[in-house]
PDB file of C-alpha atoms in Angstrom:
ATOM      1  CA  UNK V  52      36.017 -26.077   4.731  1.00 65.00           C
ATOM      2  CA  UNK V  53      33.398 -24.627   7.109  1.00 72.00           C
ATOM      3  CA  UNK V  54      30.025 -25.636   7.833  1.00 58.00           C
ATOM      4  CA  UNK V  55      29.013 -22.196   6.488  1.00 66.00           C
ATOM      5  CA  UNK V  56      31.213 -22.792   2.869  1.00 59.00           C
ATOM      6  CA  UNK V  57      29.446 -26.447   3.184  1.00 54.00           C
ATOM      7  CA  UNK V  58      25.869 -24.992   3.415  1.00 54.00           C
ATOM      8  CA  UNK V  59      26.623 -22.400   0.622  1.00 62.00           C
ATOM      9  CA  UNK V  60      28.019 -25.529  -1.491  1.00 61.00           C
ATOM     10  CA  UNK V  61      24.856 -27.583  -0.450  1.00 62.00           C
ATOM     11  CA  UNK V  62      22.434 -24.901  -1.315  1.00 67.00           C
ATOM     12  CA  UNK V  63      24.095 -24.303  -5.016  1.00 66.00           C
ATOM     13  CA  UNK V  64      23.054 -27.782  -6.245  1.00 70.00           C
ATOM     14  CA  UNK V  65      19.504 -27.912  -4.808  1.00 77.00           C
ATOM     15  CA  UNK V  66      17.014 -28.573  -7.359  1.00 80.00           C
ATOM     16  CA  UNK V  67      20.432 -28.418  -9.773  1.00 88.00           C
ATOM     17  CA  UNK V  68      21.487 -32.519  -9.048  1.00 92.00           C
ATOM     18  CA  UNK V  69      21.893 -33.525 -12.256  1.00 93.00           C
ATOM     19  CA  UNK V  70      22.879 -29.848 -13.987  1.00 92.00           C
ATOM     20  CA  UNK V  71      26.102 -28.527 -13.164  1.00 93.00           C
ATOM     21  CA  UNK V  72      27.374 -31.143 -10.777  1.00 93.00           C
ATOM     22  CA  UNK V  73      27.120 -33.451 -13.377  1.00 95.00           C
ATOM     23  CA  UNK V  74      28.697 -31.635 -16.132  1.00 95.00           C
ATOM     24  CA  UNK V  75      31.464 -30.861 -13.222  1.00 95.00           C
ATOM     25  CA  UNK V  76      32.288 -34.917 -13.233  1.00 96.00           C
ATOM     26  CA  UNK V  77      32.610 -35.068 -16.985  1.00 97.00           C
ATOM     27  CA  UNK V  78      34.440 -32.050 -16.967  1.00 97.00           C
ATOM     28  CA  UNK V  79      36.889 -33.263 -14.329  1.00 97.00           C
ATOM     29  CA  UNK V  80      37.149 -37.494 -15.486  1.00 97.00           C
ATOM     30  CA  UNK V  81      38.166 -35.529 -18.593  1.00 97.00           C
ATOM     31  CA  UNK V  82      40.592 -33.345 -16.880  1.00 98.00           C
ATOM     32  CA  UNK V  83      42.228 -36.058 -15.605  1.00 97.00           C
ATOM     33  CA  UNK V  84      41.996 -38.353 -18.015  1.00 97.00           C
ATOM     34  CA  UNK V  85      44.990 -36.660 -19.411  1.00 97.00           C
ATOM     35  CA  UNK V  86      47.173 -37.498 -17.416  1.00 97.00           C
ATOM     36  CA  UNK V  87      49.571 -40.290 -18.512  1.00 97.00           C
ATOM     37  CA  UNK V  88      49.405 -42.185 -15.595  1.00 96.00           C
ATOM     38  CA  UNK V  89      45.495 -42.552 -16.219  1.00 96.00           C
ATOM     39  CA  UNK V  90      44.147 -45.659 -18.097  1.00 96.00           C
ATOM     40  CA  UNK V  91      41.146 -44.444 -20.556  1.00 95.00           C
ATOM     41  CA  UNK V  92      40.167 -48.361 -21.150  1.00 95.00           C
ATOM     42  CA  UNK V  93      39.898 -48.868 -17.180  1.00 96.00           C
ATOM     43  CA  UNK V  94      37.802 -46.271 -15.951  1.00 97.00           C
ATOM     44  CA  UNK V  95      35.264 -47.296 -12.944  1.00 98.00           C
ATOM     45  CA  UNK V  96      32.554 -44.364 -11.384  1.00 98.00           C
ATOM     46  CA  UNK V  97      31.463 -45.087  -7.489  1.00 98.00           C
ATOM     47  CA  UNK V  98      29.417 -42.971  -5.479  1.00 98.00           C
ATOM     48  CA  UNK V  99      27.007 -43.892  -2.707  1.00 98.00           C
ATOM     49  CA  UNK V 100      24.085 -42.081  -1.537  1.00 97.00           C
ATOM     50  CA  UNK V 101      24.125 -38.976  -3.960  1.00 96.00           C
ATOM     51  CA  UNK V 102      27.038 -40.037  -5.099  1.00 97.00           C
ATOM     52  CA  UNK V 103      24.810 -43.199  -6.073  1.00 98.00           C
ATOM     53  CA  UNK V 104      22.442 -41.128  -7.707  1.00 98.00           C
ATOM     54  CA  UNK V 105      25.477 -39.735  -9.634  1.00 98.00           C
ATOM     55  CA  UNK V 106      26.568 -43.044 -10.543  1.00 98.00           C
ATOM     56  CA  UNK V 107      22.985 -43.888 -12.020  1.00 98.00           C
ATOM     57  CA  UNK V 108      22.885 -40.497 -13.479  1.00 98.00           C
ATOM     58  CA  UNK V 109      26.050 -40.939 -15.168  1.00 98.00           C
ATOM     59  CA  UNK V 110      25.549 -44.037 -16.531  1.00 98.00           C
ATOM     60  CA  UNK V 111      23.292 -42.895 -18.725  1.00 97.00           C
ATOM     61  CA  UNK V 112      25.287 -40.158 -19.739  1.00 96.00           C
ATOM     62  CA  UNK V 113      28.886 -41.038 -19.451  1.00 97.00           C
ATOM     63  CA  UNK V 114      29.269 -41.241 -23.524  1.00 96.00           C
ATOM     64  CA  UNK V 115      31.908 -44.550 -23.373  1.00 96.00           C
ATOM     65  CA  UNK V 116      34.106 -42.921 -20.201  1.00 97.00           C
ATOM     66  CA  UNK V 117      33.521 -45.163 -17.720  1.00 98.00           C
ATOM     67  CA  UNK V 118      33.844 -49.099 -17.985  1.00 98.00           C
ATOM     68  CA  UNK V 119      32.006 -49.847 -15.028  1.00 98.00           C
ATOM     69  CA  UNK V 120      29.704 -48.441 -12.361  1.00 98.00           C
ATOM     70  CA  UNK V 121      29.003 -49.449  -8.239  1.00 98.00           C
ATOM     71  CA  UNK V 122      26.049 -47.577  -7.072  1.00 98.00           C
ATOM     72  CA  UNK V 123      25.503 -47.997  -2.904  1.00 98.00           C
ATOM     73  CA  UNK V 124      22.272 -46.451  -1.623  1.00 98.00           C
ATOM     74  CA  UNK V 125      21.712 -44.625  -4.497  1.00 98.00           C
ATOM     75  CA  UNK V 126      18.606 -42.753  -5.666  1.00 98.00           C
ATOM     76  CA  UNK V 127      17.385 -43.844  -9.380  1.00 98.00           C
ATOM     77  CA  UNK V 128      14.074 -42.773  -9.461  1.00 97.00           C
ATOM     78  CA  UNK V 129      13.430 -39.167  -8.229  1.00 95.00           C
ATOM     79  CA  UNK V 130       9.808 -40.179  -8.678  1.00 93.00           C
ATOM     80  CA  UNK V 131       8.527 -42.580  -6.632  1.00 95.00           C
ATOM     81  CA  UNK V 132      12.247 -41.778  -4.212  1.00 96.00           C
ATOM     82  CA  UNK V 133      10.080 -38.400  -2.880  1.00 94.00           C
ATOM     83  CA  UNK V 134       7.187 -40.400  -0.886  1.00 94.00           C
ATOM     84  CA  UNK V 135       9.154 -43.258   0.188  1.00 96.00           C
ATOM     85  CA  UNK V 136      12.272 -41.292   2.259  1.00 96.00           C
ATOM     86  CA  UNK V 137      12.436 -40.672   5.635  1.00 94.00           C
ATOM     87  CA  UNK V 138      13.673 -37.154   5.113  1.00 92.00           C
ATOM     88  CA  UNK V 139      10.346 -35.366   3.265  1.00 89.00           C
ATOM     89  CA  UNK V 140      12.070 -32.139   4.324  1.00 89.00           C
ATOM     90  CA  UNK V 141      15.038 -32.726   2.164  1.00 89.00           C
ATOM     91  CA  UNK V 142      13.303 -34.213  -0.564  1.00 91.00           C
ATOM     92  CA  UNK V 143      11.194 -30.999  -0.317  1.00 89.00           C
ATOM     93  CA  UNK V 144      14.204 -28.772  -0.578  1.00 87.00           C
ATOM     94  CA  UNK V 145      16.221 -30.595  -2.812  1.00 90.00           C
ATOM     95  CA  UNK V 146      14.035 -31.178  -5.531  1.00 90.00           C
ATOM     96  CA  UNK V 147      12.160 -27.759  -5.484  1.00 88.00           C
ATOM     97  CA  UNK V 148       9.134 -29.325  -4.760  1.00 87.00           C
ATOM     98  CA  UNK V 149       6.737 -32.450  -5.279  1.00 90.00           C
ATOM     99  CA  UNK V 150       6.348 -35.014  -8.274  1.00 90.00           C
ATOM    100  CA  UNK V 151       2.793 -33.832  -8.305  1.00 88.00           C
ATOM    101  CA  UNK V 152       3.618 -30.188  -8.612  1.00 81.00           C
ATOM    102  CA  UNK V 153       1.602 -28.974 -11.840  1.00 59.00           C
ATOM    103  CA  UNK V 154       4.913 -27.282 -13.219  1.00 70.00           C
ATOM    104  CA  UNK V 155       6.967 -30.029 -13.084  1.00 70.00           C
ATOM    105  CA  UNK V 156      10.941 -28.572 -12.618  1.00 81.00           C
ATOM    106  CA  UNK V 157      13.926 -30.086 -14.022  1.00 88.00           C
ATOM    107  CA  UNK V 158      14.735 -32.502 -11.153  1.00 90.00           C
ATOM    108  CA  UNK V 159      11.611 -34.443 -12.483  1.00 91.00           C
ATOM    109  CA  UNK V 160      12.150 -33.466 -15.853  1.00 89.00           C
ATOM    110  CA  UNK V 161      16.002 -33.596 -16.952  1.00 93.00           C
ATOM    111  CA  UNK V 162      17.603 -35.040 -14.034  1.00 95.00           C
ATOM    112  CA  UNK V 163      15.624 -38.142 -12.806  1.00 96.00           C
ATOM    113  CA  UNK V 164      18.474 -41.223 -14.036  1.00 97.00           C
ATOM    114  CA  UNK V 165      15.193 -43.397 -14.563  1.00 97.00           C
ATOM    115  CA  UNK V 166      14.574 -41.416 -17.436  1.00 96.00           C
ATOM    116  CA  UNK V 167      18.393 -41.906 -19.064  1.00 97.00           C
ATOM    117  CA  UNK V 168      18.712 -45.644 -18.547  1.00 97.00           C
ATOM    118  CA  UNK V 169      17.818 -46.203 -22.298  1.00 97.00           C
ATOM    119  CA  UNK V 170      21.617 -45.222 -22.298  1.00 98.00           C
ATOM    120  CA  UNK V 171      22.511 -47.752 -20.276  1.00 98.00           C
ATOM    121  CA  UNK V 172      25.099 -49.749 -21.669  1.00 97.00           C
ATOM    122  CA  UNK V 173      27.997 -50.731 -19.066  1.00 98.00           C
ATOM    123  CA  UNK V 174      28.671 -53.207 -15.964  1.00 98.00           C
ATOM    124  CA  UNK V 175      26.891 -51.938 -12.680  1.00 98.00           C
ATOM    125  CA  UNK V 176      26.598 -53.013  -9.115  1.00 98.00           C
ATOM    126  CA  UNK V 177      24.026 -51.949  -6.899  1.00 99.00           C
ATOM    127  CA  UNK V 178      24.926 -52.377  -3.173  1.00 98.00           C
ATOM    128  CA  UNK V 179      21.381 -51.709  -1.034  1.00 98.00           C
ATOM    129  CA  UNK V 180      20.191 -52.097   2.663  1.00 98.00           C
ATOM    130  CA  UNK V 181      16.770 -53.225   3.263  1.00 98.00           C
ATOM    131  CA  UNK V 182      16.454 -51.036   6.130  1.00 98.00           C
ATOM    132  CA  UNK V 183      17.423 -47.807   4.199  1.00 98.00           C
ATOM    133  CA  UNK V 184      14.652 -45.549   4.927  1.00 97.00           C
ATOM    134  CA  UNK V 185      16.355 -42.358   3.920  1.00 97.00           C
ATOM    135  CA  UNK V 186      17.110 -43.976   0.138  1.00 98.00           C
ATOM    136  CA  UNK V 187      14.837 -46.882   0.452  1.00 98.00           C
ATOM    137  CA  UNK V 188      15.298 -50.249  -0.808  1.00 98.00           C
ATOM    138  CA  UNK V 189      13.362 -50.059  -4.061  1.00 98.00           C
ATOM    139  CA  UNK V 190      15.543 -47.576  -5.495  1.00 98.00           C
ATOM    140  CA  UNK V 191      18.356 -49.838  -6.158  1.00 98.00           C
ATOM    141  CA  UNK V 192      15.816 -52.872  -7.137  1.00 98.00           C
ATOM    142  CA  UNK V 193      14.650 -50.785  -9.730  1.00 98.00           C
ATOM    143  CA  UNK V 194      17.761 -49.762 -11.071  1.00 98.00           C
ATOM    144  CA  UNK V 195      19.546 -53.250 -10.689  1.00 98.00           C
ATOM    145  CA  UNK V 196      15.567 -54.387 -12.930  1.00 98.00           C
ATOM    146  CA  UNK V 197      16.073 -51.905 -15.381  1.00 98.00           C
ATOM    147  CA  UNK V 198      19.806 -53.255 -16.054  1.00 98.00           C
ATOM    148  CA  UNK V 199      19.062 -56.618 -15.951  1.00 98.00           C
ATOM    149  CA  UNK V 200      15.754 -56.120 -18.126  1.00 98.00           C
ATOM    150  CA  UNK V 201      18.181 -54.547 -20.807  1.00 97.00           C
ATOM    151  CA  UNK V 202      20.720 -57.070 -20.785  1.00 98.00           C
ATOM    152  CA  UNK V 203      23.330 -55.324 -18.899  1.00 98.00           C
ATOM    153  CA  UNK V 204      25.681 -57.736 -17.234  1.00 98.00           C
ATOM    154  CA  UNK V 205      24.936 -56.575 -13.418  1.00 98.00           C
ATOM    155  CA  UNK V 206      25.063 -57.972  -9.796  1.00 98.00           C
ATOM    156  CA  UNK V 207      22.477 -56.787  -6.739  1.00 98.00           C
ATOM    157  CA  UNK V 208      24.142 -56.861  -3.330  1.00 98.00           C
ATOM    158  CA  UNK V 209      21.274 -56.954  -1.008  1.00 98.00           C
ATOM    159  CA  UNK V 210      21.762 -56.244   3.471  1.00 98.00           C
ATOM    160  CA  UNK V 211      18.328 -56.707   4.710  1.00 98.00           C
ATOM    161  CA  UNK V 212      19.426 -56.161   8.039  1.00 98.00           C
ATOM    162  CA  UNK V 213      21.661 -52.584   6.908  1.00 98.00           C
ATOM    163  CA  UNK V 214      20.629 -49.218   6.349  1.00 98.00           C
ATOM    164  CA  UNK V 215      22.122 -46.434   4.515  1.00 98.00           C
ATOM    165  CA  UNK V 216      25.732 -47.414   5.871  1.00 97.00           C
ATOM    166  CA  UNK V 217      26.711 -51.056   5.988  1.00 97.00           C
ATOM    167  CA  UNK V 218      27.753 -51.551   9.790  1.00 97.00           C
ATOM    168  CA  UNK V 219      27.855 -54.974  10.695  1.00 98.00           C
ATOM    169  CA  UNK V 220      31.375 -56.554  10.466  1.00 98.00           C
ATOM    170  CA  UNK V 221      30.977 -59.472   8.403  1.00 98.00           C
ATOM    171  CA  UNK V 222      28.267 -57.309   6.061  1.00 98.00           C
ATOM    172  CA  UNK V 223      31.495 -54.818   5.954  1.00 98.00           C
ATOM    173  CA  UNK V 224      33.613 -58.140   4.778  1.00 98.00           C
ATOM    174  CA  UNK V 225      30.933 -59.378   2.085  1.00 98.00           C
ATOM    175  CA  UNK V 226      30.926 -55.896   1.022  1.00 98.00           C
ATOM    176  CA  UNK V 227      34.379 -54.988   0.644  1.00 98.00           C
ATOM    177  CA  UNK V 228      34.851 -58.547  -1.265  1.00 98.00           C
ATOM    178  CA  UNK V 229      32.153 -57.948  -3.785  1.00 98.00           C
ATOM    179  CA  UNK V 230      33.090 -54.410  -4.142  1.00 98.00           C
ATOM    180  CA  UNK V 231      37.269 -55.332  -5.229  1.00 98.00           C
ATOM    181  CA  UNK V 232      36.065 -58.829  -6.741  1.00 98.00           C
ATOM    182  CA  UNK V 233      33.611 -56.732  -9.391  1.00 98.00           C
ATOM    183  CA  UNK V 234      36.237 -53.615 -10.163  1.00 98.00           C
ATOM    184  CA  UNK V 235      39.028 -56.424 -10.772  1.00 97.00           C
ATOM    185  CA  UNK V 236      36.529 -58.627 -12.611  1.00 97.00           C
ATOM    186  CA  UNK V 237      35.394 -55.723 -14.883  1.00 98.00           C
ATOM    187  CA  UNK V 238      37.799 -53.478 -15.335  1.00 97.00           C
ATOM    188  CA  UNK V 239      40.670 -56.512 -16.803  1.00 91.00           C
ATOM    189  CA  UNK V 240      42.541 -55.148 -19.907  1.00 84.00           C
ATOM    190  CA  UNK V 241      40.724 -56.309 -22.675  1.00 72.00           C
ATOM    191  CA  UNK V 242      43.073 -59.146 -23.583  1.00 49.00           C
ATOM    192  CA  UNK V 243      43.728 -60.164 -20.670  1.00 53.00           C
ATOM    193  CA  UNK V 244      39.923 -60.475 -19.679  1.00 51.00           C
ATOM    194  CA  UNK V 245      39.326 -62.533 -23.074  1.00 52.00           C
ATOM    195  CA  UNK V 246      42.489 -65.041 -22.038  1.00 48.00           C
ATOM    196  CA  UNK V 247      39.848 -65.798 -18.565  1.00 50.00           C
TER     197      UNK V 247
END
């Protein structure tokens, strides 16, 4: 793919995060889902950075697909996520404007994940860096509060000393660990989860 096909691509889902991209992941975890070497009961959605904000999107939309969720770096709360980045130009862009805007378009509106987590019902792990300024820290505090304030079993993996990329060898161990220890932790067959 070209940078130019890549900028086209990138341009298509501005101000559209949580529209067609999002119906494109269902569409496709479907799609796929039907093949028989695919396991419907042990379905897991990751994504970092975007892909994080997927992840929090889709959790509250996911309607039973998924059995767990690992965000890294995502963005949960379009919101207060536009003041705090480092990258005001992109936030600009991406979001079609500012939270303050007096016509208030859908990326406030319809496609902030804050505003879905009363779906919320499955397993997540938030992976963060506390020297993330692009997707800053309090993005993945909030979303890690707003699953443990609803009772969601949940875990917070927290590099003060990372940014948006975990780079630090033994922070790239712990992570890894965490990562494999909570897929193989939550997504056990049922029965043989319940024999643990």
């Amino acid at each position: 793919m070209t940078f130019k096909h890549l900028h086209k691509l990138s341009n298509s889902i501005s101000s559209d995060w949580g529209g067609q991209p999002i119906r494109d992941y269902l569409s496709a975890i479907d799609a796929v889902s039907e093949e028989p070497y695919v396991d419907k009961d042990r379905r897991g959605c990751v994504g970092a950075s975007y892909g994080g904000y997927s992840v929090y999107q889709l959790a509250g939309k996911h309607e039973g697909r998924f059995k767990t969720f690992i965000a890294h770096a995502g963005l949960y709360n379009l919101t207060s996520w536009y003041p705090s980045t480092e990258e005001m130009f992109f936030a600009k862009h991406d979001m079609g404007g500012t939270p303050w805007d007096a016509a208030l378009n859908k990326s406030y509106t319809d496609f902030n994940p804050q505003l879905f987590a009363k779906n919320w019902d499955t397993p997540i792990l938030v992976i963060h860096g506390g020297k993330d300024f692009r997707v800053p820290e309090d993005q993945g505090m909030e979303a890690f509060g707003t699953a443990q304030l609803r009772g969601i079993p949940s875990r917070f993996l927290y590099f003060p000393n990372e940014g948006h990329w975990i780079q630090k060898p033994q922070n790239s161990v712990l992570w890894n660990r965490v990562f494999f220890e909570w897929l193989g932790r939550t997504l056990k067959p049922e029965t043989q989860a319940a024999k643990q």
